[in-house]
GROMACS .gro file of C-alpha atoms in nm:
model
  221
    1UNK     CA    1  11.996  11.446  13.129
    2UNK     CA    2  12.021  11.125  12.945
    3UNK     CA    3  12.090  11.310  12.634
    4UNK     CA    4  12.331  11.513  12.766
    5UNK     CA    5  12.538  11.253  12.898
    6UNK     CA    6  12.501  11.047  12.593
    7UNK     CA    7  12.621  11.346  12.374
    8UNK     CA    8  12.902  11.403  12.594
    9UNK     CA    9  13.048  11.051  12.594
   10UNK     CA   10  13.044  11.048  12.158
   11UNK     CA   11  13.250  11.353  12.197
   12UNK     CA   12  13.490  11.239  12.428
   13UNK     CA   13  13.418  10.901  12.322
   14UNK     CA   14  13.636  10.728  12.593
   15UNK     CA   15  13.439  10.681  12.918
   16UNK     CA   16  13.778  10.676  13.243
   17UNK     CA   17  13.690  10.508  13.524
   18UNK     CA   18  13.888  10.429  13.856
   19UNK     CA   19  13.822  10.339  14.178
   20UNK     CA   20  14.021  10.474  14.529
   21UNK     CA   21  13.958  10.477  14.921
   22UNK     CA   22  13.951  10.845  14.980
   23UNK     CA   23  13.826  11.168  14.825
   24UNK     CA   24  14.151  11.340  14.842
   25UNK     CA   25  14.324  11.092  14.626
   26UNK     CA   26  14.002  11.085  14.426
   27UNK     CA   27  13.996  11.441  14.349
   28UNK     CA   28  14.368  11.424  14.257
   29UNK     CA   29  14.264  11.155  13.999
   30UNK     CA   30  13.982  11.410  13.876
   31UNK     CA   31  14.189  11.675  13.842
   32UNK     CA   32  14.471  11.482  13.650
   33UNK     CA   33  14.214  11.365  13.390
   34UNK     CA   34  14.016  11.717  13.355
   35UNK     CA   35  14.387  11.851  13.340
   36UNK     CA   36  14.420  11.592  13.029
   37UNK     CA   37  14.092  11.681  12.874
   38UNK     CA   38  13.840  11.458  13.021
   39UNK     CA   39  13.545  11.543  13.133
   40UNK     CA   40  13.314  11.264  13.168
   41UNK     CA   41  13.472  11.037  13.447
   42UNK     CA   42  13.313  10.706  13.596
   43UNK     CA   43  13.374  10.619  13.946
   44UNK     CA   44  13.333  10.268  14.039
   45UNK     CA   45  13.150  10.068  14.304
   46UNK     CA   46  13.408   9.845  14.457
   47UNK     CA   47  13.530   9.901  14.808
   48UNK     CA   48  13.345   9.935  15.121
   49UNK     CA   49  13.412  10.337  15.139
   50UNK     CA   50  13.289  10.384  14.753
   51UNK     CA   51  12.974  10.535  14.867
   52UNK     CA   52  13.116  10.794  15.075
   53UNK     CA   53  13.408  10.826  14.856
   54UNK     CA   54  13.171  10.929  14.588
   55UNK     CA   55  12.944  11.164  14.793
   56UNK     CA   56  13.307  11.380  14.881
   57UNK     CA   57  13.398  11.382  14.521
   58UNK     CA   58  13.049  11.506  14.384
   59UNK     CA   59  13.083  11.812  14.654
   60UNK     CA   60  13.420  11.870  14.526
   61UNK     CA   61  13.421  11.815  14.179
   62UNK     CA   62  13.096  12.077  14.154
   63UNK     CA   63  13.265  12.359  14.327
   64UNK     CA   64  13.658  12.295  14.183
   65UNK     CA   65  13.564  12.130  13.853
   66UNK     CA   66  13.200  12.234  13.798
   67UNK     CA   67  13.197  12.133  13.388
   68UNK     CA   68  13.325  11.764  13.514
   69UNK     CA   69  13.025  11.514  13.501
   70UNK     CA   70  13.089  11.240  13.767
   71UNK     CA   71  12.864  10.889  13.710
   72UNK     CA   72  12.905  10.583  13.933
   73UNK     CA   73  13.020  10.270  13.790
   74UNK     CA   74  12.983   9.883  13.920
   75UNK     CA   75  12.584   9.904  14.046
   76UNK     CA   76  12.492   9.609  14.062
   77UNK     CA   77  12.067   9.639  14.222
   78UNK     CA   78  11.852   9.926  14.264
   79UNK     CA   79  11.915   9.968  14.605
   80UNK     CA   80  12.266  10.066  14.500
   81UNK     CA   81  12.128  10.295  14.213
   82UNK     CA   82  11.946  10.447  14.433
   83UNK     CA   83  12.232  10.544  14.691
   84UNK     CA   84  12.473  10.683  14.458
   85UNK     CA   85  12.165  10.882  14.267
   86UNK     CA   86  12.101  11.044  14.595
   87UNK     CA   87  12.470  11.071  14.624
   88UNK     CA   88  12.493  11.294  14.319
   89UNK     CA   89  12.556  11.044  14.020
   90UNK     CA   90  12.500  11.232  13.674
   91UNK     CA   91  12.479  10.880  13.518
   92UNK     CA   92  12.514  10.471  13.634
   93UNK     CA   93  12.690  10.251  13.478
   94UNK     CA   94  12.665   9.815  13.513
   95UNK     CA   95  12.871   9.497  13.485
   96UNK     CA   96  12.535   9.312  13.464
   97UNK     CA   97  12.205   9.415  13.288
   98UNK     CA   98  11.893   9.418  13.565
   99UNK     CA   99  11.575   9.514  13.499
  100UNK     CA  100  11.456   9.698  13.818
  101UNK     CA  101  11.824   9.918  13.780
  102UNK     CA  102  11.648  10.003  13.438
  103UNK     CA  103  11.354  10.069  13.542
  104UNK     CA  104  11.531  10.292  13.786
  105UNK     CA  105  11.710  10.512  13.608
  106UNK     CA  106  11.384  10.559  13.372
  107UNK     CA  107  11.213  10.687  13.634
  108UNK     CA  108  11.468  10.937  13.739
  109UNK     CA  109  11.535  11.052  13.361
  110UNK     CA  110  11.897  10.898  13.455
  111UNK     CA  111  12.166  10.793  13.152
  112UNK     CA  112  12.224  10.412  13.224
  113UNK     CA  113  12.478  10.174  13.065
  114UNK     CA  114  12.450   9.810  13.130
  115UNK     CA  115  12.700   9.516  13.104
  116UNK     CA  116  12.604   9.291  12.879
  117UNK     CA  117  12.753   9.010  12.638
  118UNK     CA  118  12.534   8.810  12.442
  119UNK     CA  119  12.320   9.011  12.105
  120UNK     CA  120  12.012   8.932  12.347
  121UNK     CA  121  12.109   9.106  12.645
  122UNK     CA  122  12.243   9.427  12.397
  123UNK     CA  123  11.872   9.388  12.243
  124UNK     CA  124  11.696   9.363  12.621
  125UNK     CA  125  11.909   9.669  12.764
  126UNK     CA  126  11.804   9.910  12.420
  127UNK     CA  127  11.454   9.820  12.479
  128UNK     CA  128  11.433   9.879  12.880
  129UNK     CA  129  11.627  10.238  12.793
  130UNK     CA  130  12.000  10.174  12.803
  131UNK     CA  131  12.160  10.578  12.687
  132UNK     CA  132  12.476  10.342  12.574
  133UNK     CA  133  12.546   9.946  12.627
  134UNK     CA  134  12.842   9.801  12.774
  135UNK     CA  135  12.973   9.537  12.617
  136UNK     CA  136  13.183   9.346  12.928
  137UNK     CA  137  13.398   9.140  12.926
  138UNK     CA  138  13.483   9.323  12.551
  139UNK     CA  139  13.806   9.168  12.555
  140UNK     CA  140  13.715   8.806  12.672
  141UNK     CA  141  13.371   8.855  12.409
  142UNK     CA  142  13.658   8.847  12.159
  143UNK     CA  143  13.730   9.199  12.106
  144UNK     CA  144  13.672   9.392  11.784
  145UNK     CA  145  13.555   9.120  11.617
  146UNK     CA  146  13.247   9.067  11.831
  147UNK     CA  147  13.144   9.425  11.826
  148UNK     CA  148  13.173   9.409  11.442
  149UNK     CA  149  12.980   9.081  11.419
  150UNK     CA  150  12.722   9.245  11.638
  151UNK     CA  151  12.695   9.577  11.435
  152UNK     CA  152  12.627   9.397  11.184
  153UNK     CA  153  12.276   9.320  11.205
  154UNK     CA  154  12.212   9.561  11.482
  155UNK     CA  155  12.391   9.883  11.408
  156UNK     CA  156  12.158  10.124  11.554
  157UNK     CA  157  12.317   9.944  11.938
  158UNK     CA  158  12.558  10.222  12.057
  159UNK     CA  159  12.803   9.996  12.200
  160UNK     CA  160  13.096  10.072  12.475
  161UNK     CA  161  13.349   9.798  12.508
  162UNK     CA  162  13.466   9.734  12.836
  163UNK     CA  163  13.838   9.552  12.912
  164UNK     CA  164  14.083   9.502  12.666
  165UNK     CA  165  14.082   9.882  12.593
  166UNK     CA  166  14.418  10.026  12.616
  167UNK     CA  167  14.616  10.312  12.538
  168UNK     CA  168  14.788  10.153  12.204
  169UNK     CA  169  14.669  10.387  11.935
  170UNK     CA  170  14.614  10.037  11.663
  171UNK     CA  171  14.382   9.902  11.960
  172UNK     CA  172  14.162  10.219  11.954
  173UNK     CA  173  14.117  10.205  11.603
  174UNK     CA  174  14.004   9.834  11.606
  175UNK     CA  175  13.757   9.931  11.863
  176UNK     CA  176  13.617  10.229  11.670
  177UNK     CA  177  13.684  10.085  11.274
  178UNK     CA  178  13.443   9.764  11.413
  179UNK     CA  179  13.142  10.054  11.452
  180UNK     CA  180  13.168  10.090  11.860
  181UNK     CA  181  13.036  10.440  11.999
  182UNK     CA  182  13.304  10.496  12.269
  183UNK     CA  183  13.507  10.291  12.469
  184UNK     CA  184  13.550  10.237  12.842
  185UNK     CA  185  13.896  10.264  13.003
  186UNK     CA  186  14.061  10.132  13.332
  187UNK     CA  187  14.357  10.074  13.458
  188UNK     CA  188  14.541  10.126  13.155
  189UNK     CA  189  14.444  10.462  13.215
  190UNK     CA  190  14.436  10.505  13.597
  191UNK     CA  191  14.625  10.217  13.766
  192UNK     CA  192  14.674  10.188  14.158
  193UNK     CA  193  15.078  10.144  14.156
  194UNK     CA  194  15.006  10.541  13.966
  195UNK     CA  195  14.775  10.648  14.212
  196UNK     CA  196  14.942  10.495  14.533
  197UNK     CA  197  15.308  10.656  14.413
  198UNK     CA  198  15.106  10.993  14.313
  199UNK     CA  199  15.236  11.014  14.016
  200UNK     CA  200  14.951  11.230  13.891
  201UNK     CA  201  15.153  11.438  13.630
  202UNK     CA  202  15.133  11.026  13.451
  203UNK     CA  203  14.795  11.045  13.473
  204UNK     CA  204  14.706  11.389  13.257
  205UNK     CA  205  14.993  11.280  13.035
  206UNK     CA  206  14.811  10.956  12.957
  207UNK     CA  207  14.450  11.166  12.909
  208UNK     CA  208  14.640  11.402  12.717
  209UNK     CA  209  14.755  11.115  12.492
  210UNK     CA  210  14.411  10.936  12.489
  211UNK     CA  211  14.271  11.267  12.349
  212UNK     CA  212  14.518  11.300  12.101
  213UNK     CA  213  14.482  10.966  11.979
  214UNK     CA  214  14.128  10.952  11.960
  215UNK     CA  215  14.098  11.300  11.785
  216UNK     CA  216  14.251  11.129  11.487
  217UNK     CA  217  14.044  10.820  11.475
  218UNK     CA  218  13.776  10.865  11.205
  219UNK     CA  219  13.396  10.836  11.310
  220UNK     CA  220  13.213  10.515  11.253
  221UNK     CA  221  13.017  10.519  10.978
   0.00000   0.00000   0.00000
């Protein structure tokens, strides 16, 4: 699975993610982005429901948008790794790098991508198993320039910056021209004034432009 995943995020090479409250509105974001071309979505960890939230949207997404691969995002401990695996989560994704969520998802053959910011943590997370590192706060790190300082010296790291990602095609091609493997997008992608005036038909417009753009950016070398 951890291949698969991993193969499917360097061609789509932008990893969405979004949080809501309730599956409907959750499956209205899924279907906006799959309508856009997407097909690798995160959903993250962050309000009380998530879990639940989550659970719906697996059921849903595998009967109305069965090639849609749905990974949970903001696990924090293996107790939470554990609840949204049994929840249905294809892959988990991290703010923070722990070892016992590694440890985890290498028992369960499951796709991981830890938060990390220093070259040390990138290092740590490779060797534990990470499928792809998050780089988090990407932005605050100091953006391009820190994932091309990084690369440097460690090139074999497939990198996803986290924050500071936007929609501008000349940010995507600093992120990609400084050697990163994908990028991870929020709200500049799926923002809750756009989700609580369902204004979905935004949404796939934006994915439909995030394709676009990224279908012209040149592989890293």
């Amino acid at each position: 699975m951890a291949d698969q995943v991993t193969e499917a995020l360097r061609r789509q090479r932008a990893l969405p993610l979004f949080t809501c409250s309730d599956a409907a509105t959750g499956m209205r974001v899924l279907e906006a982005l799959h309508a856009g071309g997407l097909r690798v979505v995160e959903f993250t960890n962050r309000t009380a429901a998530a879990l639940d939230v989550f659970r719906d949207l697996v059921a849903e997404a595998a009967a109305r948008l069965p090639d849609m691969t749905l990974g949970a995002g903001t696990i924090i401990d293996r107790s939470q790794a554990e609840a949204f695996a049994a929840a249905g989560a294809r892959f988990i994704v991290a703010p923070n790098l722990d070892d016992e969520v590694g440890r985890f998802c290498g028992e369960r053959g499951l796709p991981w991508c830890p938060g990390t910011g220093t070259v040390t943590e990138m290092i740590r997370a490779h060797r534990l198993g990470a499928a792809v590192i998050k780089v988090f706060p990407a932005d605050a790190l100091g953006g391009p320039a820190f994932v091309k300082g990084v690369r440097g010296p460690c090139g074999w790291l497939k990198l996803m910056p986290s924050g500071g990602v936007t929609l501008d095609e000349a940010n995507l091609r600093a992120w990609f021209a400084a050697g990163v493997f994908c990028v991870g997008m929020g709200s500049h992608l799926v923002d809750a004034a756009t989700l609580a005036e369902g204004r979905f038909a935004d949404l796939t417009d934006r994915a439909r432009r995030l394709v676009a753009i990224l279908e012209g950016i040149p592989a890293a070398a």
